[in-house]
PDB file of C-alpha atoms in Angstrom:
ATOM      1  CA  UNK A   1      62.890 108.994  96.944  1.00 35.00           C
ATOM      2  CA  UNK A   2      64.539 106.273  99.018  1.00 37.00           C
ATOM      3  CA  UNK A   3      64.243 106.667 102.918  1.00 41.00           C
ATOM      4  CA  UNK A   4      67.363 106.313 104.992  1.00 45.00           C
ATOM      5  CA  UNK A   5      66.674 105.994 108.664  1.00 42.00           C
ATOM      6  CA  UNK A   6      68.257 106.256 112.001  1.00 40.00           C
ATOM      7  CA  UNK A   7      66.914 105.289 115.273  1.00 37.00           C
ATOM      8  CA  UNK A   8      68.177 105.787 118.835  1.00 36.00           C
ATOM      9  CA  UNK A   9      70.626 103.104 120.138  1.00 40.00           C
ATOM     10  CA  UNK A  10      71.544 102.139 123.695  1.00 40.00           C
ATOM     11  CA  UNK A  11      74.649 102.115 125.771  1.00 39.00           C
ATOM     12  CA  UNK A  12      76.685  99.920 127.869  1.00 41.00           C
ATOM     13  CA  UNK A  13      78.286  99.822 131.441  1.00 45.00           C
ATOM     14  CA  UNK A  14      79.157 103.310 131.822  1.00 52.00           C
ATOM     15  CA  UNK A  15      75.682 104.489 131.201  1.00 62.00           C
ATOM     16  CA  UNK A  16      76.445 106.478 128.064  1.00 72.00           C
ATOM     17  CA  UNK A  17      73.274 107.767 126.292  1.00 79.00           C
ATOM     18  CA  UNK A  18      73.468 108.154 122.338  1.00 78.00           C
ATOM     19  CA  UNK A  19      71.144 110.312 120.769  1.00 84.00           C
ATOM     20  CA  UNK A  20      70.157 110.209 117.033  1.00 80.00           C
ATOM     21  CA  UNK A  21      67.665 111.952 114.612  1.00 76.00           C
ATOM     22  CA  UNK A  22      64.456 109.781 114.184  1.00 78.00           C
ATOM     23  CA  UNK A  23      64.527 109.688 110.406  1.00 83.00           C
ATOM     24  CA  UNK A  24      66.097 111.117 107.277  1.00 84.00           C
ATOM     25  CA  UNK A  25      64.779 110.824 103.705  1.00 85.00           C
ATOM     26  CA  UNK A  26      67.218 111.503 100.658  1.00 89.00           C
ATOM     27  CA  UNK A  27      67.099 111.079  96.986  1.00 92.00           C
ATOM     28  CA  UNK A  28      69.262 108.602  95.004  1.00 94.00           C
ATOM     29  CA  UNK A  29      72.824 110.036  94.448  1.00 96.00           C
ATOM     30  CA  UNK A  30      72.925 112.486  97.299  1.00 95.00           C
ATOM     31  CA  UNK A  31      74.911 112.541 100.377  1.00 95.00           C
ATOM     32  CA  UNK A  32      73.450 112.136 103.712  1.00 93.00           C
ATOM     33  CA  UNK A  33      75.059 112.520 107.163  1.00 93.00           C
ATOM     34  CA  UNK A  34      73.635 110.794 110.278  1.00 92.00           C
ATOM     35  CA  UNK A  35      74.793 112.429 113.543  1.00 92.00           C
ATOM     36  CA  UNK A  36      75.151 110.686 116.940  1.00 92.00           C
ATOM     37  CA  UNK A  37      75.689 112.562 120.117  1.00 90.00           C
ATOM     38  CA  UNK A  38      77.040 110.823 123.309  1.00 88.00           C
ATOM     39  CA  UNK A  39      76.438 112.028 126.904  1.00 85.00           C
ATOM     40  CA  UNK A  40      78.861 111.579 128.782  1.00 81.00           C
ATOM     41  CA  UNK A  41      81.760 110.826 126.602  1.00 84.00           C
ATOM     42  CA  UNK A  42      82.707 107.740 124.727  1.00 85.00           C
ATOM     43  CA  UNK A  43      85.666 105.685 125.843  1.00 84.00           C
ATOM     44  CA  UNK A  44      88.910 106.882 124.053  1.00 84.00           C
ATOM     45  CA  UNK A  45      90.794 104.111 122.177  1.00 82.00           C
ATOM     46  CA  UNK A  46      93.754 106.075 120.540  1.00 83.00           C
ATOM     47  CA  UNK A  47      94.369 109.269 118.462  1.00 83.00           C
ATOM     48  CA  UNK A  48      91.070 110.398 117.051  1.00 83.00           C
ATOM     49  CA  UNK A  49      89.487 106.981 117.645  1.00 86.00           C
ATOM     50  CA  UNK A  50      86.873 106.196 120.284  1.00 87.00           C
ATOM     51  CA  UNK A  51      84.804 103.134 120.979  1.00 89.00           C
ATOM     52  CA  UNK A  52      82.185 103.961 118.752  1.00 92.00           C
ATOM     53  CA  UNK A  53      80.694 101.914 115.962  1.00 93.00           C
ATOM     54  CA  UNK A  54      77.999 102.248 113.239  1.00 94.00           C
ATOM     55  CA  UNK A  55      75.501  99.514 112.278  1.00 94.00           C
ATOM     56  CA  UNK A  56      73.135  99.011 109.421  1.00 94.00           C
ATOM     57  CA  UNK A  57      69.818  97.144 109.754  1.00 93.00           C
ATOM     58  CA  UNK A  58      67.603  96.346 106.798  1.00 92.00           C
ATOM     59  CA  UNK A  59      64.157  94.852 107.269  1.00 90.00           C
ATOM     60  CA  UNK A  60      64.096  91.249 108.561  1.00 94.00           C
ATOM     61  CA  UNK A  61      67.905  91.240 108.906  1.00 95.00           C
ATOM     62  CA  UNK A  62      70.212  91.255 111.720  1.00 94.00           C
ATOM     63  CA  UNK A  63      72.215  94.566 112.155  1.00 93.00           C
ATOM     64  CA  UNK A  64      75.421  94.596 110.013  1.00 96.00           C
ATOM     65  CA  UNK A  65      78.638  96.296 111.529  1.00 96.00           C
ATOM     66  CA  UNK A  66      80.007  98.880 109.097  1.00 97.00           C
ATOM     67  CA  UNK A  67      82.269 100.999 111.188  1.00 97.00           C
ATOM     68  CA  UNK A  68      84.044 100.602 114.557  1.00 93.00           C
ATOM     69  CA  UNK A  69      86.423 102.685 116.269  1.00 92.00           C
ATOM     70  CA  UNK A  70      84.974 105.975 114.998  1.00 94.00           C
ATOM     71  CA  UNK A  71      86.179 105.539 111.451  1.00 95.00           C
ATOM     72  CA  UNK A  72      87.520 102.186 110.770  1.00 96.00           C
ATOM     73  CA  UNK A  73      85.450 100.657 107.848  1.00 98.00           C
ATOM     74  CA  UNK A  74      85.271  96.888 108.038  1.00 97.00           C
ATOM     75  CA  UNK A  75      86.297  94.700 105.180  1.00 97.00           C
ATOM     76  CA  UNK A  76      83.928  94.421 102.345  1.00 97.00           C
ATOM     77  CA  UNK A  77      82.112  97.639 103.519  1.00 98.00           C
ATOM     78  CA  UNK A  78      81.651 100.150 100.699  1.00 98.00           C
ATOM     79  CA  UNK A  79      83.866 103.303 100.650  1.00 98.00           C
ATOM     80  CA  UNK A  80      80.637 105.309 100.247  1.00 98.00           C
ATOM     81  CA  UNK A  81      80.328 104.857 104.014  1.00 98.00           C
ATOM     82  CA  UNK A  82      82.566 106.878 106.210  1.00 98.00           C
ATOM     83  CA  UNK A  83      82.493 107.298 110.077  1.00 97.00           C
ATOM     84  CA  UNK A  84      84.073 110.579 111.703  1.00 96.00           C
ATOM     85  CA  UNK A  85      84.201 112.376 114.943  1.00 93.00           C
ATOM     86  CA  UNK A  86      85.079 115.710 116.297  1.00 92.00           C
ATOM     87  CA  UNK A  87      87.849 114.202 118.521  1.00 88.00           C
ATOM     88  CA  UNK A  88      85.840 115.118 121.727  1.00 90.00           C
ATOM     89  CA  UNK A  89      84.173 111.817 122.308  1.00 89.00           C
ATOM     90  CA  UNK A  90      80.797 113.447 122.082  1.00 90.00           C
ATOM     91  CA  UNK A  91      79.986 114.091 118.435  1.00 93.00           C
ATOM     92  CA  UNK A  92      79.984 111.463 115.835  1.00 94.00           C
ATOM     93  CA  UNK A  93      78.839 111.236 112.215  1.00 95.00           C
ATOM     94  CA  UNK A  94      78.076 108.386 109.570  1.00 96.00           C
ATOM     95  CA  UNK A  95      78.187 109.880 106.046  1.00 97.00           C
ATOM     96  CA  UNK A  96      76.724 107.937 103.193  1.00 96.00           C
ATOM     97  CA  UNK A  97      77.831 109.446  99.892  1.00 98.00           C
ATOM     98  CA  UNK A  98      76.108 108.629  96.530  1.00 97.00           C
ATOM     99  CA  UNK A  99      73.005 107.077  98.255  1.00 95.00           C
ATOM    100  CA  UNK A 100      71.683 104.024  96.603  1.00 95.00           C
ATOM    101  CA  UNK A 101      68.177 102.361  97.032  1.00 93.00           C
ATOM    102  CA  UNK A 102      69.792  99.581  98.895  1.00 93.00           C
ATOM    103  CA  UNK A 103      71.152 101.759 101.522  1.00 94.00           C
ATOM    104  CA  UNK A 104      67.652 102.061 102.854  1.00 92.00           C
ATOM    105  CA  UNK A 105      67.963 100.868 106.412  1.00 92.00           C
ATOM    106  CA  UNK A 106      68.065 101.750 110.020  1.00 91.00           C
ATOM    107  CA  UNK A 107      71.435 102.995 111.222  1.00 92.00           C
ATOM    108  CA  UNK A 108      72.438 102.655 114.859  1.00 91.00           C
ATOM    109  CA  UNK A 109      75.322 104.150 116.632  1.00 91.00           C
ATOM    110  CA  UNK A 110      76.791 101.943 119.548  1.00 90.00           C
ATOM    111  CA  UNK A 111      79.537 102.294 122.260  1.00 85.00           C
ATOM    112  CA  UNK A 112      81.298  99.509 123.909  1.00 68.00           C
ATOM    113  CA  UNK A 113      84.708  97.816 124.093  1.00 51.00           C
ATOM    114  CA  UNK A 114      83.790  95.233 121.441  1.00 46.00           C
ATOM    115  CA  UNK A 115      84.941  97.607 118.630  1.00 41.00           C
ATOM    116  CA  UNK A 116      88.354  96.004 118.537  1.00 44.00           C
ATOM    117  CA  UNK A 117      89.081  92.237 117.692  1.00 44.00           C
TER     118      UNK A 117
END
């Protein structure tokens, strides 16, 4: 079994608290969803997009930005990684399909206006 972990992350100026599960363990090939709940709501960008991003951090490495603005996957990031939200600015999910051994990492959700270049 490979361990895919997530830890709590911080916030920025508006004092949003983001809550995530402590850890998840899944088998290779499975699909895993990591939830992130904001309190109060995350700043809205446009449509169904909010200023919510997901990072992946592997041991000994700096965090890598996977997804910004709720669901916008960065160039070079596998389509196995999908970000989504319920459109309420509170509930967000990172889904990893077909989990691979190299996906074992800490996953952070983060909010802030950095999300758009």
